[in-house]
C-alpha cells in the first residue's frame, strides 16, 4: 500500500484527509507567548481571532526531521510505501527535513517531492496522489502524474489587506497606506517555488473579473479539471468567486477550503485564491 504524506500548508479539507487517509504533519505558529501546531492546537477561526488581537505577526516553524522520521518509520514498518509531497522548499525547510529523515532511514520505499507550491494549490497534488494510491496506481504512475501537475498548475492569490505585508516587512508604511486608500488588491502567483506579484487591481469585484479574464484569454480548459478555491476567513468571497467560475466555465469539480494558520499569517484575512492546471482548449 502507498501512503501519501503532506504538511499542513496544503490546507486540504479535513473530510478529504480522512477519506483518503492522508498523513498531514503540522507546521508550528509562534505568537509572542505561545506556540500552536497548525490545525491541531489551533483552528483557522481561532487563529484569525488571535491574529487580529496581536500587534505583531506570529512566526512559523517547519516540520522537523524527527517528526518525519517517526511517521516514515511507522508507515514503512508495516510494509507500506511513502510518497511525501511537501510545500515549496523555497519558502520553508520542511522539504529538507523530510529528505534528512529519508536519508537517515536509508529506505528505498520513500519518495519525497518538492511541490514548489503552497496552500490548496499544492494540496491538489496531494489529493490527486492520494486518490491514485487508493485506486491502486503504482508509485511511478503517481509520481509521474504529480510531476506533470507540478509543472502545469497555476496559482492566483488575491490579497485583501496590505496590513500583513506591511507587518511582515514586505511593504513600507507609505505603500501600505496608499494601497488601503486606493483599495488596492494585489494578485500574486508562484514562479519556481516563490511567491511573486502579478497584478494590482482596485476592489474585490475587479479582482474576480481579472481572474476570469485571465483564464479566458489564456484559453484554459477547465472542463475535466478538479480546481481549488480557498479563503482566509471569508467564505462569502470564496463562494462569490466559485459562482463566477461556474457561470463562465464548465468545471468538473471544485474543492473549497480555508487557509490554515501558516498561510493565514502571510496572506492576512479576506484573501482568496484559485488553483487550476494550465491546460489549453484544443483548437
mmCIF file of N, CA and C in Angstrom, residues 125-263:
data_model
loop_
_atom_site.group_PDB
_atom_site.id
_atom_site.type_symbol
_atom_site.label_atom_id
_atom_site.label_comp_id
_atom_site.label_asym_id
_atom_site.label_seq_id
_atom_site.Cartn_x
_atom_site.Cartn_y
_atom_site.Cartn_z
ATOM 1 N N UNK A 125 -2.213 18.556 -5.621
ATOM 2 C CA UNK A 125 -1.272 17.496 -5.977
ATOM 3 C C UNK A 125 -1.374 16.342 -4.973
ATOM 4 N N UNK A 126 -1.499 16.703 -3.701
ATOM 5 C CA UNK A 126 -1.616 15.689 -2.652
ATOM 6 C C UNK A 126 -2.904 14.888 -2.823
ATOM 7 N N UNK A 127 -4.005 15.586 -3.061
ATOM 8 C CA UNK A 127 -5.299 14.919 -3.238
ATOM 9 C C UNK A 127 -5.265 13.970 -4.434
ATOM 10 N N UNK A 128 -4.696 14.426 -5.543
ATOM 11 C CA UNK A 128 -4.590 13.577 -6.734
ATOM 12 C C UNK A 128 -3.748 12.337 -6.437
ATOM 13 N N UNK A 129 -2.621 12.532 -5.760
ATOM 14 C CA UNK A 129 -1.767 11.404 -5.420
ATOM 15 C C UNK A 129 -2.468 10.410 -4.518
ATOM 16 N N UNK A 130 -3.217 10.924 -3.535
ATOM 17 C CA UNK A 130 -3.927 10.050 -2.594
ATOM 18 C C UNK A 130 -5.060 9.292 -3.284
ATOM 19 N N UNK A 131 -5.754 9.956 -4.201
ATOM 20 C CA UNK A 131 -6.816 9.270 -4.950
ATOM 21 C C UNK A 131 -6.228 8.162 -5.818
ATOM 22 N N UNK A 132 -5.102 8.435 -6.447
ATOM 23 C CA UNK A 132 -4.458 7.415 -7.283
ATOM 24 C C UNK A 132 -3.972 6.242 -6.433
ATOM 25 N N UNK A 133 -3.406 6.556 -5.269
ATOM 26 C CA UNK A 133 -2.930 5.485 -4.377
ATOM 27 C C UNK A 133 -4.083 4.593 -3.943
ATOM 28 N N UNK A 134 -5.214 5.220 -3.640
ATOM 29 C CA UNK A 134 -6.393 4.459 -3.208
ATOM 30 C C UNK A 134 -6.927 3.587 -4.326
ATOM 31 N N UNK A 135 -6.708 4.012 -5.580
ATOM 32 C CA UNK A 135 -7.204 3.252 -6.734
ATOM 33 C C UNK A 135 -6.168 2.283 -7.296
ATOM 34 N N UNK A 136 -5.067 2.098 -6.568
ATOM 35 C CA UNK A 136 -4.135 1.043 -6.929
ATOM 36 C C UNK A 136 -3.049 1.386 -7.932
ATOM 37 N N UNK A 137 -2.834 2.662 -8.213
ATOM 38 C CA UNK A 137 -1.754 3.037 -9.128
ATOM 39 C C UNK A 137 -0.393 2.773 -8.482
ATOM 40 N N UNK A 138 0.622 2.610 -9.309
ATOM 41 C CA UNK A 138 1.971 2.362 -8.805
ATOM 42 C C UNK A 138 2.632 3.667 -8.355
ATOM 43 N N UNK A 139 3.741 3.545 -7.618
ATOM 44 C CA UNK A 139 4.489 4.730 -7.195
ATOM 45 C C UNK A 139 4.936 5.555 -8.401
ATOM 46 N N UNK A 140 5.450 4.866 -9.431
ATOM 47 C CA UNK A 140 5.921 5.584 -10.618
ATOM 48 C C UNK A 140 4.789 6.343 -11.293
ATOM 49 N N UNK A 141 3.632 5.698 -11.425
ATOM 50 C CA UNK A 141 2.487 6.363 -12.064
ATOM 51 C C UNK A 141 2.059 7.594 -11.269
ATOM 52 N N UNK A 142 2.047 7.460 -9.957
ATOM 53 C CA UNK A 142 1.650 8.590 -9.104
ATOM 54 C C UNK A 142 2.674 9.715 -9.202
ATOM 55 N N UNK A 143 3.948 9.387 -9.124
ATOM 56 C CA UNK A 143 5.000 10.408 -9.175
ATOM 57 C C UNK A 143 5.013 11.104 -10.536
ATOM 58 N N UNK A 144 4.816 10.344 -11.615
ATOM 59 C CA UNK A 144 4.761 10.954 -12.962
ATOM 60 C C UNK A 144 3.610 11.950 -13.058
ATOM 61 N N UNK A 145 2.451 11.582 -12.510
ATOM 62 C CA UNK A 145 1.287 12.472 -12.550
ATOM 63 C C UNK A 145 1.527 13.728 -11.702
ATOM 64 N N UNK A 146 2.087 13.555 -10.517
ATOM 65 C CA UNK A 146 2.362 14.700 -9.640
ATOM 66 C C UNK A 146 3.369 15.632 -10.286
ATOM 67 N N UNK A 147 4.380 15.068 -10.928
ATOM 68 C CA UNK A 147 5.394 15.890 -11.617
ATOM 69 C C UNK A 147 4.765 16.697 -12.736
ATOM 70 N N UNK A 148 3.871 16.067 -13.491
ATOM 71 C CA UNK A 148 3.161 16.772 -14.562
ATOM 72 C C UNK A 148 2.333 17.923 -13.992
ATOM 73 N N UNK A 149 1.575 17.639 -12.938
ATOM 74 C CA UNK A 149 0.725 18.663 -12.333
ATOM 75 C C UNK A 149 1.560 19.812 -11.759
ATOM 76 N N UNK A 150 2.667 19.473 -11.144
ATOM 77 C CA UNK A 150 3.535 20.490 -10.551
ATOM 78 C C UNK A 150 3.989 21.496 -11.611
ATOM 79 N N UNK A 151 4.251 21.000 -12.804
ATOM 80 C CA UNK A 151 4.723 21.869 -13.892
ATOM 81 C C UNK A 151 3.596 22.681 -14.517
ATOM 82 N N UNK A 152 2.355 22.205 -14.392
ATOM 83 C CA UNK A 152 1.229 22.833 -15.087
ATOM 84 C C UNK A 152 0.347 23.717 -14.198
ATOM 85 N N UNK A 153 0.465 23.578 -12.869
ATOM 86 C CA UNK A 153 -0.527 24.224 -12.012
ATOM 87 C C UNK A 153 -0.322 25.733 -11.922
ATOM 88 N N UNK A 154 -1.438 26.454 -11.960
ATOM 89 C CA UNK A 154 -1.438 27.912 -11.811
ATOM 90 C C UNK A 154 -1.947 28.279 -10.417
ATOM 91 N N UNK A 155 -1.296 29.258 -9.816
ATOM 92 C CA UNK A 155 -1.684 29.801 -8.518
ATOM 93 C C UNK A 155 -2.062 31.263 -8.712
ATOM 94 N N UNK A 156 -3.252 31.648 -8.276
ATOM 95 C CA UNK A 156 -3.673 33.050 -8.336
ATOM 96 C C UNK A 156 -4.224 33.455 -6.966
ATOM 97 N N UNK A 157 -3.491 34.295 -6.260
ATOM 98 C CA UNK A 157 -3.871 34.745 -4.924
ATOM 99 C C UNK A 157 -4.313 36.208 -4.978
ATOM 100 N N UNK A 158 -5.471 36.496 -4.411
ATOM 101 C CA UNK A 158 -5.935 37.875 -4.283
ATOM 102 C C UNK A 158 -5.804 38.268 -2.805
ATOM 103 N N UNK A 159 -4.927 39.212 -2.524
ATOM 104 C CA UNK A 159 -4.698 39.660 -1.144
ATOM 105 C C UNK A 159 -5.640 40.817 -0.841
ATOM 106 N N UNK A 160 -6.406 40.677 0.217
ATOM 107 C CA UNK A 160 -7.440 41.677 0.513
ATOM 108 C C UNK A 160 -6.921 42.868 1.305
ATOM 109 N N UNK A 161 -5.996 42.634 2.218
ATOM 110 C CA UNK A 161 -5.451 43.702 3.035
ATOM 111 C C UNK A 161 -3.927 43.714 2.928
ATOM 112 N N UNK A 162 -3.341 44.889 2.913
ATOM 113 C CA UNK A 162 -1.886 45.009 2.841
ATOM 114 C C UNK A 162 -1.253 45.035 4.225
ATOM 115 N N UNK A 163 -2.080 44.940 5.268
ATOM 116 C CA UNK A 163 -1.579 45.072 6.636
ATOM 117 C C UNK A 163 -0.521 44.023 6.971
ATOM 118 N N UNK A 164 -0.776 42.782 6.602
ATOM 119 C CA UNK A 164 0.179 41.725 6.939
ATOM 120 C C UNK A 164 1.465 41.825 6.129
ATOM 121 N N UNK A 165 1.345 42.281 4.879
ATOM 122 C CA UNK A 165 2.551 42.503 4.077
ATOM 123 C C UNK A 165 3.394 43.622 4.686
ATOM 124 N N UNK A 166 2.720 44.621 5.257
ATOM 125 C CA UNK A 166 3.426 45.710 5.943
ATOM 126 C C UNK A 166 4.071 45.205 7.233
ATOM 127 N N UNK A 167 3.284 44.487 8.054
ATOM 128 C CA UNK A 167 3.822 43.962 9.313
ATOM 129 C C UNK A 167 4.981 42.996 9.074
ATOM 130 N N UNK A 168 4.911 42.272 7.973
ATOM 131 C CA UNK A 168 5.959 41.307 7.667
ATOM 132 C C UNK A 168 7.166 41.902 6.978
ATOM 133 N N UNK A 169 7.147 43.225 6.785
ATOM 134 C CA UNK A 169 8.302 43.903 6.211
ATOM 135 C C UNK A 169 8.370 43.880 4.698
ATOM 136 N N UNK A 170 7.288 43.462 4.033
ATOM 137 C CA UNK A 170 7.297 43.386 2.574
ATOM 138 C C UNK A 170 6.774 44.658 1.913
ATOM 139 N N UNK A 171 6.204 45.553 2.701
ATOM 140 C CA UNK A 171 5.769 46.867 2.233
ATOM 141 C C UNK A 171 6.172 47.892 3.282
ATOM 142 N N UNK A 172 6.473 49.121 2.825
ATOM 143 C CA UNK A 172 6.701 50.173 3.818
ATOM 144 C C UNK A 172 5.376 50.835 4.179
ATOM 145 N N UNK A 173 5.411 51.714 5.180
ATOM 146 C CA UNK A 173 4.178 52.314 5.699
ATOM 147 C C UNK A 173 3.458 53.129 4.636
ATOM 148 N N UNK A 174 4.205 53.838 3.804
ATOM 149 C CA UNK A 174 3.592 54.678 2.770
ATOM 150 C C UNK A 174 2.876 53.823 1.728
ATOM 151 N N UNK A 175 3.527 52.713 1.321
ATOM 152 C CA UNK A 175 2.901 51.822 0.337
ATOM 153 C C UNK A 175 1.631 51.204 0.897
ATOM 154 N N UNK A 176 1.688 50.803 2.167
ATOM 155 C CA UNK A 176 0.510 50.202 2.798
ATOM 156 C C UNK A 176 -0.618 51.208 2.906
ATOM 157 N N UNK A 177 -0.295 52.447 3.262
ATOM 158 C CA UNK A 177 -1.310 53.493 3.404
ATOM 159 C C UNK A 177 -1.970 53.786 2.056
ATOM 160 N N UNK A 178 -1.151 53.959 0.999
ATOM 161 C CA UNK A 178 -1.697 54.261 -0.321
ATOM 162 C C UNK A 178 -2.518 53.096 -0.853
ATOM 163 N N UNK A 179 -2.065 51.884 -0.583
ATOM 164 C CA UNK A 179 -2.817 50.711 -1.025
ATOM 165 C C UNK A 179 -4.187 50.659 -0.388
ATOM 166 N N UNK A 180 -4.236 50.955 0.912
ATOM 167 C CA UNK A 180 -5.517 50.960 1.622
ATOM 168 C C UNK A 180 -6.405 52.086 1.106
ATOM 169 N N UNK A 181 -5.819 53.234 0.883
ATOM 170 C CA UNK A 181 -6.568 54.397 0.406
ATOM 171 C C UNK A 181 -7.199 54.127 -0.960
ATOM 172 N N UNK A 182 -6.462 53.460 -1.828
ATOM 173 C CA UNK A 182 -6.921 53.213 -3.198
ATOM 174 C C UNK A 182 -7.647 51.870 -3.353
ATOM 175 N N UNK A 183 -7.809 51.144 -2.228
ATOM 176 C CA UNK A 183 -8.469 49.847 -2.249
ATOM 177 C C UNK A 183 -7.761 48.869 -3.191
ATOM 178 N N UNK A 184 -6.430 48.882 -3.131
ATOM 179 C CA UNK A 184 -5.626 48.030 -3.994
ATOM 180 C C UNK A 184 -5.680 46.578 -3.524
ATOM 181 N N UNK A 185 -5.879 45.669 -4.474
ATOM 182 C CA UNK A 185 -5.867 44.230 -4.205
ATOM 183 C C UNK A 185 -4.742 43.600 -5.037
ATOM 184 N N UNK A 186 -3.596 43.338 -4.435
ATOM 185 C CA UNK A 186 -2.516 42.685 -5.191
ATOM 186 C C UNK A 186 -2.899 41.259 -5.572
ATOM 187 N N UNK A 187 -2.521 40.842 -6.761
ATOM 188 C CA UNK A 187 -2.691 39.461 -7.200
ATOM 189 C C UNK A 187 -1.300 38.859 -7.341
ATOM 190 N N UNK A 188 -1.099 37.738 -6.655
ATOM 191 C CA UNK A 188 0.199 37.073 -6.632
ATOM 192 C C UNK A 188 0.099 35.723 -7.321
ATOM 193 N N UNK A 189 1.260 35.211 -7.750
ATOM 194 C CA UNK A 189 1.318 33.881 -8.333
ATOM 195 C C UNK A 189 2.574 33.185 -7.825
ATOM 196 N N UNK A 190 2.796 31.948 -8.278
ATOM 197 C CA UNK A 190 4.002 31.197 -7.914
ATOM 198 C C UNK A 190 4.883 31.037 -9.144
ATOM 199 N N UNK A 191 6.157 31.315 -8.979
ATOM 200 C CA UNK A 191 7.144 31.079 -10.036
ATOM 201 C C UNK A 191 8.356 30.416 -9.404
ATOM 202 N N UNK A 192 8.680 29.231 -9.896
ATOM 203 C CA UNK A 192 9.851 28.481 -9.415
ATOM 204 C C UNK A 192 9.860 28.379 -7.889
ATOM 205 N N UNK A 193 8.678 28.123 -7.333
ATOM 206 C CA UNK A 193 8.566 27.891 -5.904
ATOM 207 C C UNK A 193 8.500 29.120 -5.037
ATOM 208 N N UNK A 194 8.454 30.301 -5.659
ATOM 209 C CA UNK A 194 8.409 31.547 -4.898
ATOM 210 C C UNK A 194 7.140 32.329 -5.224
ATOM 211 N N UNK A 195 6.656 33.080 -4.235
ATOM 212 C CA UNK A 195 5.520 33.975 -4.467
ATOM 213 C C UNK A 195 6.000 35.238 -5.152
ATOM 214 N N UNK A 196 5.345 35.610 -6.244
ATOM 215 C CA UNK A 196 5.726 36.825 -6.964
ATOM 216 C C UNK A 196 4.471 37.621 -7.320
ATOM 217 N N UNK A 197 4.566 38.963 -7.334
ATOM 218 C CA UNK A 197 3.412 39.777 -7.725
ATOM 219 C C UNK A 197 3.121 39.637 -9.213
ATOM 220 N N UNK A 198 1.846 39.637 -9.549
ATOM 221 C CA UNK A 198 1.455 39.527 -10.959
ATOM 222 C C UNK A 198 0.670 40.743 -11.429
ATOM 223 N N UNK A 199 -0.211 41.283 -10.580
ATOM 224 C CA UNK A 199 -1.058 42.409 -10.990
ATOM 225 C C UNK A 199 -1.570 43.133 -9.761
ATOM 226 N N UNK A 200 -2.048 44.355 -9.949
ATOM 227 C CA UNK A 200 -2.742 45.096 -8.895
ATOM 228 C C UNK A 200 -4.056 45.594 -9.467
ATOM 229 N N UNK A 201 -5.142 45.356 -8.749
ATOM 230 C CA UNK A 201 -6.442 45.846 -9.188
ATOM 231 C C UNK A 201 -7.091 46.601 -8.036
ATOM 232 N N UNK A 202 -8.107 47.382 -8.363
ATOM 233 C CA UNK A 202 -8.794 48.155 -7.330
ATOM 234 C C UNK A 202 -10.155 47.539 -7.045
ATOM 235 N N UNK A 203 -10.289 46.944 -5.879
ATOM 236 C CA UNK A 203 -11.573 46.413 -5.451
ATOM 237 C C UNK A 203 -11.732 44.925 -5.706
ATOM 238 N N UNK A 204 -12.601 44.311 -4.924
ATOM 239 C CA UNK A 204 -12.825 42.862 -4.979
ATOM 240 C C UNK A 204 -13.498 42.413 -6.271
ATOM 241 N N UNK A 205 -14.472 43.178 -6.743
ATOM 242 C CA UNK A 205 -15.183 42.792 -7.970
ATOM 243 C C UNK A 205 -14.220 42.753 -9.148
ATOM 244 N N UNK A 206 -13.320 43.756 -9.207
ATOM 245 C CA UNK A 206 -12.363 43.790 -10.312
ATOM 246 C C UNK A 206 -11.341 42.657 -10.201
ATOM 247 N N UNK A 207 -11.058 42.248 -8.974
ATOM 248 C CA UNK A 207 -10.127 41.128 -8.792
ATOM 249 C C UNK A 207 -10.717 39.854 -9.397
ATOM 250 N N UNK A 208 -11.988 39.589 -9.119
ATOM 251 C CA UNK A 208 -12.634 38.400 -9.685
ATOM 252 C C UNK A 208 -12.702 38.507 -11.209
ATOM 253 N N UNK A 209 -13.042 39.699 -11.716
ATOM 254 C CA UNK A 209 -13.097 39.887 -13.168
ATOM 255 C C UNK A 209 -11.733 39.636 -13.799
ATOM 256 N N UNK A 210 -10.674 40.091 -13.140
ATOM 257 C CA UNK A 210 -9.325 39.882 -13.671
ATOM 258 C C UNK A 210 -9.016 38.390 -13.762
ATOM 259 N N UNK A 211 -9.402 37.626 -12.740
ATOM 260 C CA UNK A 211 -9.158 36.184 -12.753
ATOM 261 C C UNK A 211 -9.900 35.507 -13.900
ATOM 262 N N UNK A 212 -11.180 35.851 -14.076
ATOM 263 C CA UNK A 212 -11.973 35.271 -15.164
ATOM 264 C C UNK A 212 -11.372 35.625 -16.517
ATOM 265 N N UNK A 213 -10.981 36.889 -16.672
ATOM 266 C CA UNK A 213 -10.405 37.341 -17.949
ATOM 267 C C UNK A 213 -9.086 36.626 -18.240
ATOM 268 N N UNK A 214 -8.295 36.371 -17.188
ATOM 269 C CA UNK A 214 -7.011 35.691 -17.380
ATOM 270 C C UNK A 214 -7.240 34.276 -17.900
ATOM 271 N N UNK A 215 -8.180 33.567 -17.284
ATOM 272 C CA UNK A 215 -8.469 32.193 -17.707
ATOM 273 C C UNK A 215 -8.972 32.167 -19.150
ATOM 274 N N UNK A 216 -9.867 33.112 -19.479
ATOM 275 C CA UNK A 216 -10.410 33.171 -20.841
ATOM 276 C C UNK A 216 -9.328 33.527 -21.863
ATOM 277 N N UNK A 217 -8.517 34.522 -21.551
ATOM 278 C CA UNK A 217 -7.510 34.986 -22.510
ATOM 279 C C UNK A 217 -6.422 33.937 -22.755
ATOM 280 N N UNK A 218 -6.193 33.076 -21.760
ATOM 281 C CA UNK A 218 -5.203 32.017 -21.935
ATOM 282 C C UNK A 218 -5.837 30.707 -22.414
ATOM 283 N N UNK A 219 -7.145 30.750 -22.686
ATOM 284 C CA UNK A 219 -7.884 29.609 -23.241
ATOM 285 C C UNK A 219 -7.662 28.325 -22.429
ATOM 286 N N UNK A 220 -7.827 28.469 -21.121
ATOM 287 C CA UNK A 220 -7.623 27.334 -20.229
ATOM 288 C C UNK A 220 -8.849 26.425 -20.261
ATOM 289 N N UNK A 221 -8.613 25.135 -20.382
ATOM 290 C CA UNK A 221 -9.693 24.148 -20.399
ATOM 291 C C UNK A 221 -9.924 23.624 -18.978
ATOM 292 N N UNK A 222 -11.025 24.042 -18.371
ATOM 293 C CA UNK A 222 -11.362 23.609 -17.014
ATOM 294 C C UNK A 222 -12.360 22.460 -16.988
ATOM 295 N N UNK A 223 -12.773 21.999 -18.181
ATOM 296 C CA UNK A 223 -13.933 21.095 -18.264
ATOM 297 C C UNK A 223 -13.698 19.730 -17.619
ATOM 298 N N UNK A 224 -12.465 19.281 -17.562
ATOM 299 C CA UNK A 224 -12.198 17.960 -16.975
ATOM 300 C C UNK A 224 -11.307 18.077 -15.743
ATOM 301 N N UNK A 225 -11.367 19.244 -15.099
ATOM 302 C CA UNK A 225 -10.431 19.509 -14.010
ATOM 303 C C UNK A 225 -11.098 19.531 -12.637
ATOM 304 N N UNK A 226 -10.290 19.168 -11.648
ATOM 305 C CA UNK A 226 -10.583 19.491 -10.261
ATOM 306 C C UNK A 226 -9.814 20.762 -9.952
ATOM 307 N N UNK A 227 -10.514 21.833 -9.637
ATOM 308 C CA UNK A 227 -9.835 23.082 -9.300
ATOM 309 C C UNK A 227 -10.008 23.340 -7.801
ATOM 310 N N UNK A 228 -9.170 24.189 -7.268
ATOM 311 C CA UNK A 228 -9.239 24.523 -5.854
ATOM 312 C C UNK A 228 -9.519 26.000 -5.653
ATOM 313 N N UNK A 229 -10.310 26.299 -4.647
ATOM 314 C CA UNK A 229 -10.546 27.686 -4.216
ATOM 315 C C UNK A 229 -10.457 27.694 -2.695
ATOM 316 N N UNK A 230 -9.702 28.614 -2.149
ATOM 317 C CA UNK A 230 -9.726 28.742 -0.687
ATOM 318 C C UNK A 230 -9.667 30.200 -0.263
ATOM 319 N N UNK A 231 -9.855 30.397 1.036
ATOM 320 C CA UNK A 231 -10.023 31.755 1.547
ATOM 321 C C UNK A 231 -9.448 31.876 2.948
ATOM 322 N N UNK A 232 -9.123 33.112 3.308
ATOM 323 C CA UNK A 232 -8.645 33.420 4.657
ATOM 324 C C UNK A 232 -9.781 34.031 5.460
ATOM 325 N N UNK A 233 -10.597 33.162 6.027
ATOM 326 C CA UNK A 233 -11.670 33.592 6.928
ATOM 327 C C UNK A 233 -12.716 34.468 6.251
ATOM 328 N N UNK A 234 -13.009 34.205 4.988
ATOM 329 C CA UNK A 234 -14.045 34.960 4.264
ATOM 330 C C UNK A 234 -14.689 34.049 3.226
ATOM 331 N N UNK A 235 -15.522 33.134 3.715
ATOM 332 C CA UNK A 235 -16.132 32.151 2.830
ATOM 333 C C UNK A 235 -17.049 32.795 1.797
ATOM 334 N N UNK A 236 -17.699 33.896 2.150
ATOM 335 C CA UNK A 236 -18.624 34.548 1.218
ATOM 336 C C UNK A 236 -17.898 35.007 -0.048
ATOM 337 N N UNK A 237 -16.685 35.538 0.122
ATOM 338 C CA UNK A 237 -15.902 35.995 -1.029
ATOM 339 C C UNK A 237 -15.477 34.800 -1.890
ATOM 340 N N UNK A 238 -15.095 33.701 -1.240
ATOM 341 C CA UNK A 238 -14.715 32.495 -1.978
ATOM 342 C C UNK A 238 -15.899 31.947 -2.762
ATOM 343 N N UNK A 239 -17.080 31.951 -2.154
ATOM 344 C CA UNK A 239 -18.273 31.464 -2.846
ATOM 345 C C UNK A 239 -18.646 32.368 -4.014
ATOM 346 N N UNK A 240 -18.414 33.658 -3.852
ATOM 347 C CA UNK A 240 -18.640 34.598 -4.962
ATOM 348 C C UNK A 240 -17.743 34.248 -6.151
ATOM 349 N N UNK A 241 -16.492 33.917 -5.859
ATOM 350 C CA UNK A 241 -15.561 33.516 -6.913
ATOM 351 C C UNK A 241 -15.996 32.192 -7.545
ATOM 352 N N UNK A 242 -16.396 31.223 -6.730
ATOM 353 C CA UNK A 242 -16.835 29.924 -7.250
ATOM 354 C C UNK A 242 -18.067 30.082 -8.139
ATOM 355 N N UNK A 243 -19.030 30.899 -7.716
ATOM 356 C CA UNK A 243 -20.222 31.139 -8.534
ATOM 357 C C UNK A 243 -19.854 31.748 -9.881
ATOM 358 N N UNK A 244 -18.900 32.686 -9.857
ATOM 359 C CA UNK A 244 -18.461 33.324 -11.104
ATOM 360 C C UNK A 244 -17.781 32.306 -12.023
ATOM 361 N N UNK A 245 -17.012 31.395 -11.435
ATOM 362 C CA UNK A 245 -16.361 30.352 -12.227
ATOM 363 C C UNK A 245 -17.408 29.446 -12.880
ATOM 364 N N UNK A 246 -18.411 29.024 -12.104
ATOM 365 C CA UNK A 246 -19.461 28.154 -12.653
ATOM 366 C C UNK A 246 -20.269 28.855 -13.743
ATOM 367 N N UNK A 247 -20.464 30.153 -13.601
ATOM 368 C CA UNK A 247 -21.224 30.910 -14.602
ATOM 369 C C UNK A 247 -20.469 31.052 -15.921
ATOM 370 N N UNK A 248 -19.146 30.979 -15.848
ATOM 371 C CA UNK A 248 -18.325 31.241 -17.036
ATOM 372 C C UNK A 248 -17.637 30.014 -17.618
ATOM 373 N N UNK A 249 -17.524 28.954 -16.836
ATOM 374 C CA UNK A 249 -16.780 27.781 -17.290
ATOM 375 C C UNK A 249 -17.487 26.491 -16.860
ATOM 376 N N UNK A 250 -17.219 25.446 -17.617
ATOM 377 C CA UNK A 250 -17.719 24.116 -17.280
ATOM 378 C C UNK A 250 -16.621 23.397 -16.504
ATOM 379 N N UNK A 251 -16.775 23.299 -15.189
ATOM 380 C CA UNK A 251 -15.746 22.726 -14.326
ATOM 381 C C UNK A 251 -16.228 21.394 -13.768
ATOM 382 N N UNK A 252 -15.355 20.399 -13.759
ATOM 383 C CA UNK A 252 -15.732 19.077 -13.267
ATOM 384 C C UNK A 252 -15.961 19.081 -11.755
ATOM 385 N N UNK A 253 -15.031 19.674 -10.997
ATOM 386 C CA UNK A 253 -15.089 19.621 -9.534
ATOM 387 C C UNK A 253 -14.389 20.843 -8.949
ATOM 388 N N UNK A 254 -14.987 21.402 -7.909
ATOM 389 C CA UNK A 254 -14.347 22.494 -7.169
ATOM 390 C C UNK A 254 -14.170 22.045 -5.715
ATOM 391 N N UNK A 255 -12.950 22.132 -5.231
ATOM 392 C CA UNK A 255 -12.672 21.857 -3.818
ATOM 393 C C UNK A 255 -12.492 23.192 -3.107
ATOM 394 N N UNK A 256 -13.281 23.396 -2.058
ATOM 395 C CA UNK A 256 -13.240 24.641 -1.284
ATOM 396 C C UNK A 256 -12.601 24.361 0.072
ATOM 397 N N UNK A 257 -11.682 25.218 0.478
ATOM 398 C CA UNK A 257 -11.080 25.059 1.802
ATOM 399 C C UNK A 257 -10.732 26.415 2.405
ATOM 400 N N UNK A 258 -10.350 26.369 3.675
ATOM 401 C CA UNK A 258 -9.863 27.550 4.382
ATOM 402 C C UNK A 258 -8.344 27.492 4.455
ATOM 403 N N UNK A 259 -7.709 28.655 4.419
ATOM 404 C CA UNK A 259 -6.276 28.666 4.669
ATOM 405 C C UNK A 259 -6.033 28.403 6.148
ATOM 406 N N UNK A 260 -4.984 27.671 6.426
ATOM 407 C CA UNK A 260 -4.630 27.390 7.807
ATOM 408 C C UNK A 260 -3.839 28.520 8.436
ATOM 409 N N UNK A 261 -3.279 28.234 9.589
ATOM 410 C CA UNK A 261 -2.594 29.270 10.377
ATOM 411 C C UNK A 261 -1.337 29.786 9.687
ATOM 412 N N UNK A 262 -0.562 28.890 9.078
ATOM 413 C CA UNK A 262 0.701 29.302 8.465
ATOM 414 C C UNK A 262 0.450 30.215 7.272
ATOM 415 N N UNK A 263 -0.419 29.788 6.371
ATOM 416 C CA UNK A 263 -0.720 30.609 5.192
ATOM 417 C C UNK A 263 -1.431 31.891 5.609
#
